[in-house]
Short mmCIF file of C-alpha atoms in Angstrom, two decimals:
data_model
loop_
_atom_site.label_atom_id
_atom_site.label_comp_id
_atom_site.label_asym_id
_atom_site.label_seq_id
_atom_site.Cartn_x
_atom_site.Cartn_y
_atom_site.Cartn_z
CA MET A 10 24.47 63.73 -130.10
CA ILE A 11 27.30 61.21 -130.09
CA ARG A 12 28.77 62.98 -127.04
CA CYS A 13 25.45 62.49 -125.25
CA ASN A 14 25.37 58.75 -126.12
CA ILE A 15 22.35 59.12 -128.42
CA ASP A 16 22.01 56.53 -131.18
CA VAL A 17 20.68 58.45 -134.18
CA GLU A 18 19.61 55.29 -136.00
CA ASN A 19 17.66 53.97 -133.03
CA LEU A 20 15.54 56.98 -132.04
CA PRO A 21 11.99 56.19 -130.95
CA VAL A 22 9.23 56.93 -133.44
CA ILE A 23 6.35 59.07 -132.15
CA ALA A 24 3.13 57.42 -133.25
CA GLY A 25 0.75 60.18 -134.36
CA GLY A 26 -0.43 63.20 -132.40
CA GLU A 27 0.82 66.74 -132.43
CA ASP A 28 4.52 67.50 -132.60
CA TYR A 29 6.19 68.66 -129.42
CA LYS A 30 9.69 69.65 -128.39
CA ILE A 31 11.86 67.00 -126.76
CA TRP A 32 15.30 67.13 -125.19
CA ASP A 33 17.35 64.27 -123.84
CA LEU A 34 19.34 66.11 -121.20
CA ASP A 35 16.48 66.51 -118.72
CA THR A 36 14.10 63.73 -117.67
CA LYS A 37 11.27 66.25 -117.64
CA GLY A 38 11.99 67.36 -121.23
CA VAL A 39 13.11 70.85 -120.12
CA PHE A 40 16.41 72.28 -121.33
CA SER A 41 18.64 73.90 -118.72
CA VAL A 42 22.30 74.81 -118.41
CA LYS A 43 22.62 72.43 -115.45
CA SER A 44 21.34 69.48 -117.47
CA SER A 45 23.65 70.23 -120.41
CA LYS A 46 26.67 70.38 -118.08
CA ALA A 47 25.63 67.06 -116.53
CA ALA A 48 25.41 65.46 -119.98
CA LEU A 49 28.85 66.68 -121.05
CA LYS A 50 30.48 65.74 -117.78
CA THR A 51 32.01 62.28 -117.80
CA PRO A 52 30.81 60.16 -114.84
CA THR A 53 33.68 59.71 -112.42
CA GLU A 54 34.09 57.33 -109.54
CA VAL A 55 33.06 58.85 -106.22
CA VAL A 56 35.29 57.81 -103.33
CA PRO A 57 33.21 57.26 -100.16
CA CYS A 58 35.96 58.65 -97.92
CA ALA A 59 36.04 61.94 -99.87
CA ASN A 60 32.28 62.28 -99.50
CA LEU A 61 32.65 62.20 -95.72
CA PHE A 62 35.33 64.80 -95.00
CA THR A 63 33.94 67.25 -97.60
CA ARG A 64 30.52 67.58 -95.96
CA GLN A 65 29.19 70.97 -94.92
CA VAL A 66 29.29 70.06 -91.24
CA VAL A 67 33.09 69.82 -91.46
CA HIS A 68 34.93 73.14 -91.41
CA PRO A 69 36.92 73.73 -94.63
CA THR A 70 40.18 74.05 -92.69
CA LEU A 71 39.70 70.65 -91.07
CA SER A 72 38.62 69.16 -94.40
CA VAL A 73 41.73 70.43 -96.21
CA GLN A 74 44.05 69.24 -93.45
CA TYR A 75 42.61 65.72 -93.61
CA TRP A 76 42.78 65.81 -97.41
CA LYS A 77 46.52 66.57 -97.21
CA ILE A 78 47.07 63.49 -95.07
CA TRP A 79 44.70 61.17 -96.97
CA ALA A 80 45.28 62.17 -100.61
CA LYS A 81 48.51 64.19 -100.77
CA GLN A 82 50.33 62.08 -98.15
CA CYS A 83 52.08 65.16 -96.75
CA CYS A 84 53.16 63.39 -93.58
CA ALA A 85 56.89 62.58 -93.94
CA SER A 86 56.50 59.09 -92.55
CA GLU A 87 58.57 56.12 -93.68
CA ASP A 88 55.93 54.63 -95.98
CA ASN A 89 55.23 57.95 -97.69
CA ILE A 90 58.95 58.61 -98.24
CA ILE A 91 59.31 55.22 -99.92
CA LYS A 92 56.37 55.97 -102.22
CA LYS A 93 57.74 59.35 -103.29
CA THR A 94 61.51 58.71 -103.45
CA SER A 95 61.68 54.89 -103.74
CA LYS A 96 64.30 55.00 -100.99
CA SER A 97 64.05 53.23 -97.67
CA ILE A 98 64.87 55.42 -94.67
CA HIS A 99 64.63 53.88 -91.22
CA THR A 100 62.72 56.19 -88.93
CA MET A 101 61.55 56.13 -85.33
CA CYS A 102 58.22 57.36 -84.03
CA ARG A 103 58.71 60.72 -82.33
CA LEU A 104 55.73 60.16 -80.04
CA CYS A 105 56.42 56.74 -78.52
CA ARG A 106 60.03 56.14 -79.73
CA LYS A 107 59.41 52.42 -79.97
CA SER A 108 58.43 51.62 -83.56
CA CYS A 109 58.91 52.64 -87.18
CA GLU A 110 57.20 55.89 -88.09
CA THR A 111 54.49 55.02 -90.60
CA LEU A 112 51.28 56.92 -91.19
CA SER A 113 49.24 54.01 -89.85
CA HIS A 114 51.37 53.91 -86.72
CA ILE A 115 51.11 57.66 -86.09
CA THR A 116 47.34 57.84 -86.47
CA TRP A 117 46.33 54.50 -84.97
CA HIS A 118 48.95 52.20 -83.36
CA CYS A 119 51.06 54.65 -81.39
CA LYS A 120 50.42 54.72 -77.64
CA VAL A 121 49.33 58.35 -77.85
CA ALA A 122 46.94 57.49 -80.69
CA ARG A 123 45.52 54.49 -78.83
CA ARG A 124 44.93 56.65 -75.77
CA ILE A 125 43.05 59.40 -77.63
CA TRP A 126 40.96 56.86 -79.57
CA ALA A 127 40.04 55.13 -76.31
CA TRP A 128 39.04 58.51 -74.85
CA VAL A 129 36.67 59.40 -77.68
CA ALA A 130 35.30 55.83 -77.87
CA GLY A 131 34.38 56.01 -74.20
CA ILE A 132 32.43 59.23 -74.75
CA PHE A 133 30.46 58.11 -77.80
CA LYS A 134 30.21 54.42 -76.78
CA LEU A 135 31.31 53.52 -80.32
CA GLN A 136 34.16 51.43 -81.68
CA PRO A 137 36.45 53.44 -83.99
CA SER A 138 38.31 51.98 -86.96
CA GLU A 139 41.42 52.93 -88.86
CA ASP A 140 39.37 53.29 -92.06
CA LEU A 141 37.24 56.45 -91.97
CA VAL A 142 34.28 54.87 -93.77
CA ASP A 143 34.18 51.84 -91.45
CA SER A 144 34.54 54.09 -88.41
CA TYR A 145 31.66 56.28 -89.59
CA LYS A 146 29.45 53.22 -90.12
CA ALA A 147 29.91 52.37 -86.43
CA ALA A 148 27.44 55.20 -85.68
CA LYS A 149 24.65 53.52 -87.63
CA GLY A 150 21.35 53.88 -85.81
CA ARG A 151 22.35 57.08 -84.03
CA SER A 152 20.87 60.50 -84.75
CA ARG A 153 22.31 62.71 -87.47
CA MET A 154 23.86 65.07 -84.90
CA ILE A 155 25.75 62.24 -83.19
CA LYS A 156 26.90 60.93 -86.58
CA ASP A 157 28.24 64.36 -87.50
CA LEU A 158 30.00 64.77 -84.15
CA TRP A 159 31.53 61.31 -84.50
CA LEU A 160 32.76 62.17 -88.01
CA VAL A 161 34.33 65.43 -86.83
CA ALA A 162 35.96 63.60 -83.91
CA ASN A 163 37.60 61.11 -86.27
CA LEU A 164 38.92 63.87 -88.54
CA ALA A 165 40.10 66.00 -85.62
CA ILE A 166 42.06 63.16 -84.01
CA VAL A 167 43.90 62.24 -87.22
CA THR A 168 44.85 65.82 -88.05
CA GLU A 169 45.92 66.68 -84.51
CA LEU A 170 48.08 63.55 -84.31
CA TRP A 171 49.78 64.70 -87.50
CA LYS A 172 50.36 68.20 -86.06
CA LEU A 173 51.62 66.72 -82.78
CA ARG A 174 54.11 64.57 -84.68
CA ASN A 175 55.38 67.61 -86.62
CA LYS A 176 55.80 69.68 -83.48
CA SER A 177 57.71 66.85 -81.83
CA TYR A 178 59.88 66.32 -84.92
CA PHE A 179 60.71 69.91 -85.91
CA ASP A 180 60.34 71.81 -82.61
CA ASN A 181 61.40 69.03 -80.19
CA MET A 182 58.20 69.67 -78.24
CA ALA A 183 57.36 67.13 -75.57
CA VAL A 184 53.98 65.39 -75.70
CA GLN A 185 51.56 66.92 -73.21
CA TRP A 186 48.45 64.78 -72.92
CA LEU A 187 46.09 67.34 -71.42
CA GLY A 188 47.00 69.99 -73.97
CA PHE A 189 46.61 67.55 -76.87
CA LYS A 190 43.24 66.28 -75.64
CA GLY A 191 42.10 69.87 -75.09
CA ARG A 192 42.88 70.79 -78.71
CA VAL A 193 40.90 67.81 -80.01
CA TYR A 194 38.01 68.71 -77.72
CA GLN A 195 38.03 72.34 -78.89
CA ILE A 196 37.99 71.36 -82.59
CA ILE A 197 34.97 69.10 -82.04
CA ARG A 198 33.19 71.83 -80.11
CA ASP A 199 33.97 74.52 -82.71
CA ASN A 200 32.71 72.37 -85.60
CA SER A 201 29.48 71.64 -83.71
CA ILE A 202 28.35 75.22 -84.45
CA ARG A 203 27.92 74.20 -88.12
CA MET A 204 25.52 71.39 -87.21
CA LYS A 205 21.83 72.25 -87.62
CA VAL A 206 20.34 68.77 -87.54
CA HIS A 207 18.28 66.99 -84.90
CA MET A 208 19.09 64.63 -82.06
CA TYR A 209 17.15 61.76 -80.55
CA ASN A 210 15.48 62.46 -77.23
CA THR A 211 17.61 60.01 -75.27
CA LEU A 212 19.72 60.46 -72.14
CA GLU A 213 22.79 58.92 -73.80
CA GLU A 214 22.85 61.47 -76.65
CA LEU A 215 22.08 64.35 -74.29
CA CYS A 216 25.14 63.44 -72.19
CA ILE A 217 27.36 63.48 -75.30
CA LEU A 218 26.07 66.88 -76.41
CA ASN A 219 26.44 68.30 -72.90
CA TYR A 220 30.03 67.06 -72.76
CA PHE A 221 30.97 68.96 -75.92
CA LYS A 222 28.66 71.89 -75.04
CA VAL A 223 26.76 71.73 -78.30
CA ARG A 224 24.43 74.71 -78.73
CA HIS A 225 21.90 73.29 -81.17
CA ARG A 226 20.14 70.25 -79.75
CA SER A 227 16.59 70.24 -81.06
CA CYS A 228 14.75 66.91 -80.98
CA LYS A 229 12.97 65.52 -84.00
CA ARG A 230 9.56 64.21 -83.08
CA SER A 231 8.29 61.25 -85.02
CA THR A 232 4.58 60.80 -85.59
CA PRO A 233 3.51 57.21 -86.30
CA ILE A 234 1.47 56.79 -89.48
CA GLU A 235 -0.95 53.94 -89.94
CA ILE A 236 -0.34 51.96 -93.11
CA SER A 237 -2.42 49.17 -94.58
CA TRP A 238 -2.30 46.66 -97.41
CA THR A 239 -5.17 46.23 -99.83
CA PRO A 240 -5.09 43.33 -102.32
CA PRO A 241 -6.10 43.98 -105.96
CA ASN A 242 -9.56 43.34 -107.32
CA GLN A 243 -10.60 39.99 -108.73
CA ASP A 244 -10.28 41.14 -112.35
CA GLU A 245 -6.85 42.76 -112.10
CA ILE A 246 -3.23 42.04 -111.21
CA MET A 247 -1.22 44.31 -108.97
CA ILE A 248 2.34 45.20 -109.92
CA CYS A 249 4.45 46.56 -107.07
CA CYS A 250 7.11 48.69 -108.72
CA ASP A 251 10.27 50.35 -107.50
CA GLY A 252 13.49 51.73 -108.95
CA ALA A 253 16.89 52.18 -107.37
CA SER A 254 20.26 53.60 -108.32
CA PHE A 255 23.70 53.68 -106.71
CA GLY A 256 23.89 57.47 -106.89
CA ASN A 257 21.67 59.87 -108.81
CA PRO A 258 22.53 59.32 -111.59
CA GLY A 259 24.27 56.00 -111.08
CA GLN A 260 24.07 52.28 -111.75
CA ALA A 261 20.30 51.77 -111.78
CA GLY A 262 17.79 48.95 -111.88
CA SER A 263 14.03 48.35 -111.78
CA GLY A 264 12.17 45.76 -109.75
CA VAL A 265 8.57 44.60 -110.22
CA LEU A 266 6.54 42.19 -108.10
CA PHE A 267 3.32 40.66 -109.52
CA ARG A 268 0.43 39.72 -107.18
CA ASP A 269 -3.05 38.32 -107.82
CA ALA A 270 -6.33 38.96 -105.96
CA SER A 271 -5.27 36.66 -103.12
CA SER A 272 -1.97 38.61 -102.71
CA GLU A 273 0.01 35.59 -103.87
CA VAL A 274 3.31 36.37 -105.60
CA LEU A 275 3.09 35.29 -109.24
CA GLY A 276 6.57 36.36 -110.27
CA VAL A 277 9.35 38.91 -109.89
CA LEU A 278 11.06 40.91 -112.64
CA CYS A 279 14.50 42.51 -112.31
CA VAL A 280 15.85 44.78 -115.06
CA GLY A 281 19.34 46.30 -115.26
CA LEU A 282 19.31 49.82 -116.72
CA GLY A 283 22.92 50.96 -116.64
CA TRP A 284 23.79 54.56 -115.78
CA LYS A 285 20.41 56.26 -115.18
CA THR A 286 18.65 58.54 -112.73
CA ASN A 287 16.42 57.28 -109.95
CA LEU A 288 13.24 58.72 -111.54
CA TYR A 289 14.08 57.02 -114.83
CA ALA A 290 14.36 53.70 -112.99
CA GLU A 291 11.00 54.26 -111.26
CA VAL A 292 9.29 54.95 -114.59
CA CYS A 293 10.93 51.95 -116.28
CA ALA A 294 9.69 49.68 -113.49
CA ILE A 295 6.05 50.56 -114.23
CA ILE A 296 6.46 50.28 -118.01
CA TYR A 297 8.27 46.93 -117.97
CA GLY A 298 5.86 45.63 -115.33
CA ALA A 299 2.88 46.52 -117.54
CA ILE A 300 4.50 44.79 -120.52
CA VAL A 301 5.22 41.53 -118.65
CA ASP A 302 1.78 41.59 -117.03
CA ASN A 303 0.25 40.65 -120.42
CA ARG A 304 1.21 37.03 -119.88
CA TRP A 305 -1.66 36.58 -117.37
CA ASN A 306 -4.28 37.95 -119.83
CA MET A 307 -5.78 40.52 -117.45
CA ARG A 308 -7.23 43.69 -119.01
CA SER A 309 -7.11 45.65 -115.75
CA ILE A 310 -3.93 46.52 -113.90
CA CYS A 311 -3.22 48.05 -110.49
CA ILE A 312 0.12 49.88 -110.20
CA ARG A 313 1.57 50.37 -106.70
CA SER A 314 4.65 52.55 -106.28
CA ASP A 315 6.29 54.39 -103.39
CA SER A 316 7.30 57.31 -105.65
CA LYS A 317 4.62 60.00 -105.72
CA SER A 318 6.48 62.01 -108.37
CA CYS A 319 6.57 58.95 -110.63
CA ILE A 320 2.82 58.37 -110.33
CA GLN A 321 2.14 62.06 -111.01
CA ALA A 322 4.34 61.87 -114.11
CA PHE A 323 2.17 59.02 -115.48
CA GLN A 324 -1.08 60.76 -114.61
CA LYS A 325 0.00 64.03 -116.27
CA GLY A 326 1.73 62.31 -119.21
CA ASP A 327 5.01 64.00 -118.28
CA LEU A 328 7.33 61.05 -118.93
CA PRO A 329 10.92 61.00 -120.25
CA TRP A 330 10.57 61.23 -124.01
CA GLN A 331 12.59 58.02 -124.55
CA LEU A 332 9.86 56.05 -122.74
CA VAL A 333 6.71 57.70 -124.13
CA GLN A 334 6.40 55.29 -127.05
CA LYS A 335 6.96 52.23 -124.87
CA TRP A 336 4.29 53.35 -122.41
CA ASN A 337 1.77 54.03 -125.19
CA ILE A 338 2.27 50.50 -126.47
CA ALA A 339 2.11 48.96 -122.97
CA LYS A 340 -1.06 50.72 -121.80
CA SER A 341 -2.96 50.08 -125.07
CA TYR A 342 -3.55 46.48 -123.94
CA TYR A 343 -5.42 47.49 -120.77
CA ILE A 344 -8.93 48.81 -120.34
CA ASN A 345 -8.40 50.15 -116.83
CA VAL A 346 -5.16 51.35 -115.20
CA ARG A 347 -5.27 52.19 -111.50
CA TYR A 348 -2.48 53.88 -109.51
CA ILE A 349 -1.81 53.50 -105.77
CA HIS A 350 0.86 55.37 -103.82
CA SER A 351 2.21 53.55 -100.79
CA TYR A 352 5.06 54.02 -98.34
CA ARG A 353 8.30 52.13 -98.82
CA GLU A 354 7.59 50.11 -95.67
CA VAL A 355 4.61 48.59 -97.51
CA ASN A 356 6.44 48.28 -100.82
CA PHE A 357 9.44 46.50 -99.28
CA SER A 358 9.36 43.52 -101.68
CA ALA A 359 9.66 45.72 -104.77
CA ASP A 360 12.42 47.69 -103.05
CA ALA A 361 14.41 44.47 -102.50
CA SER A 362 13.99 43.43 -106.14
CA ALA A 363 15.09 46.89 -107.36
CA LYS A 364 18.29 46.71 -105.32
CA GLN A 365 18.91 43.26 -106.75
CA ALA A 366 18.40 44.67 -110.26
CA CYS A 367 21.11 47.33 -109.72
CA LEU A 368 23.66 44.50 -109.75
CA LEU A 369 22.68 43.49 -113.29
CA ALA A 370 24.30 44.78 -116.46
CA GLU A 371 22.43 47.13 -118.78
CA ASP A 372 19.45 45.63 -120.67
CA ILE A 373 19.60 42.36 -118.70
CA PHE A 374 16.17 40.99 -117.73
CA GLU A 375 15.65 38.33 -115.06
CA PHE A 376 12.20 36.90 -114.37
CA TYR A 377 11.48 34.54 -111.46
CA GLU A 378 8.39 32.38 -111.26
CA GLY A 379 6.84 32.66 -107.81
CA ARG A 380 8.76 34.19 -104.89
CA PRO A 381 12.58 34.05 -105.16
CA GLY A 382 14.81 33.69 -102.14
CA PHE A 383 15.96 37.33 -101.98
CA ILE A 384 12.38 38.65 -101.55
CA PRO A 385 11.40 38.93 -97.84
CA SER A 386 8.01 37.68 -96.71
CA VAL A 387 5.75 38.72 -93.84
CA GLU A 388 2.75 36.53 -94.66
#
C-alpha cells in the first residue's frame, strides 16, 4: 500500500450500507493486471520529440535511424566527438566544404540541407524548423494525413542527410542532388502506405497527396450539430464542470463555473489535483463544485459537464471509491440534482478554468468572485 501511495491512517470511512469490494488501482473499482502494472510503474517524463518519431505512421526503420541521431548521437560530427571524448577535433563539412561539421550544420545549415528543406517547404507550403516539435506544430490546422506526411518528411530529410554525409566521408561519393531528392521522395511515399487517416477536401491537400502518389485519400465529412444554451431554473444554480490533465494520467486539475438563473457568473473554482487521470479530474470537479455551491443556500443544483462517461458514473453510482464518501456528504444538502451533458464548445468556460487548474499544485484551491480575466466571454 505504501508503494501505491496509499495513506493507511487517512482512508475514507464508508458511512453505513452494505460492504463492497474496493480497489485503488482502477478508477472503476475493477482489478486488472494492467492497472496493477500502472500503479507499480513510476511516472517518467515523456519527451515530446520521442512521441513524434515513435508513432505508428512512421516505419520502425526510419524511427530507429532518427533515434540514433537524436538520442545516441551516432553522427561523428565535431560537437558529438567533443561530448564523447572531451577532445576538440577541427573538422570540415563533407557536403559543402565551407564550415565546421556539426550535427546542426549537417541537418540544417549546410547548403545541401537548406536546398532540400526549401524543396519540401515549397510542396507543403509550411515553414520547417530545426526542432522537430516546432516543425511539426507548423502543420497546425491541417488534416491528420498532411500532418503525418509532414512528420515523415522531416524525419526522412534528417536521416538521409546523415547517410549522405557518411557516404561522402567514408566512400568519397560526390553529392548528386537528383539522386538525394529521389531517395527522400521515395521514403515519404513508402511511409504513406501506413497512413489510414482522412484528408480535408481541399485542392491544396489533394495536390500534395498527388505529388507523393498517396494511395489512401478518403475525406472526412463533417456534419454540423446545432447546440444551444439553457440557463438554470429560478430555484437552482448551475455548475459548469470540467477536468483536464497533462497526459492520462498526468498533472490534473478541476475547474468549476457557477451561474445563476440569469446566466451571470457568480464565481470560478480551480482545484489542483496532482498526478491523476482525466476521469478522476472530471468527477472531482462535480464534487467540489457541489460543496462550494452551498454558500448560495440553494437546495437544487444543475450540473453541466461535457463528459458523458462522468455523468453516467454519477447516475449509476460507479464512482472512484476514494470519492464516494465526499459525494455522499455533498449531495445530502440538495433536494434535487439535475445533470446536463453538453459539448465542449458550449462548456468552454469550464474548460478554460480546468486548464488553469492544471498549473496549480496538489490540493491547492483558488476561488474567484465573479468572472476572472482568464475566462472568455461571449455575452
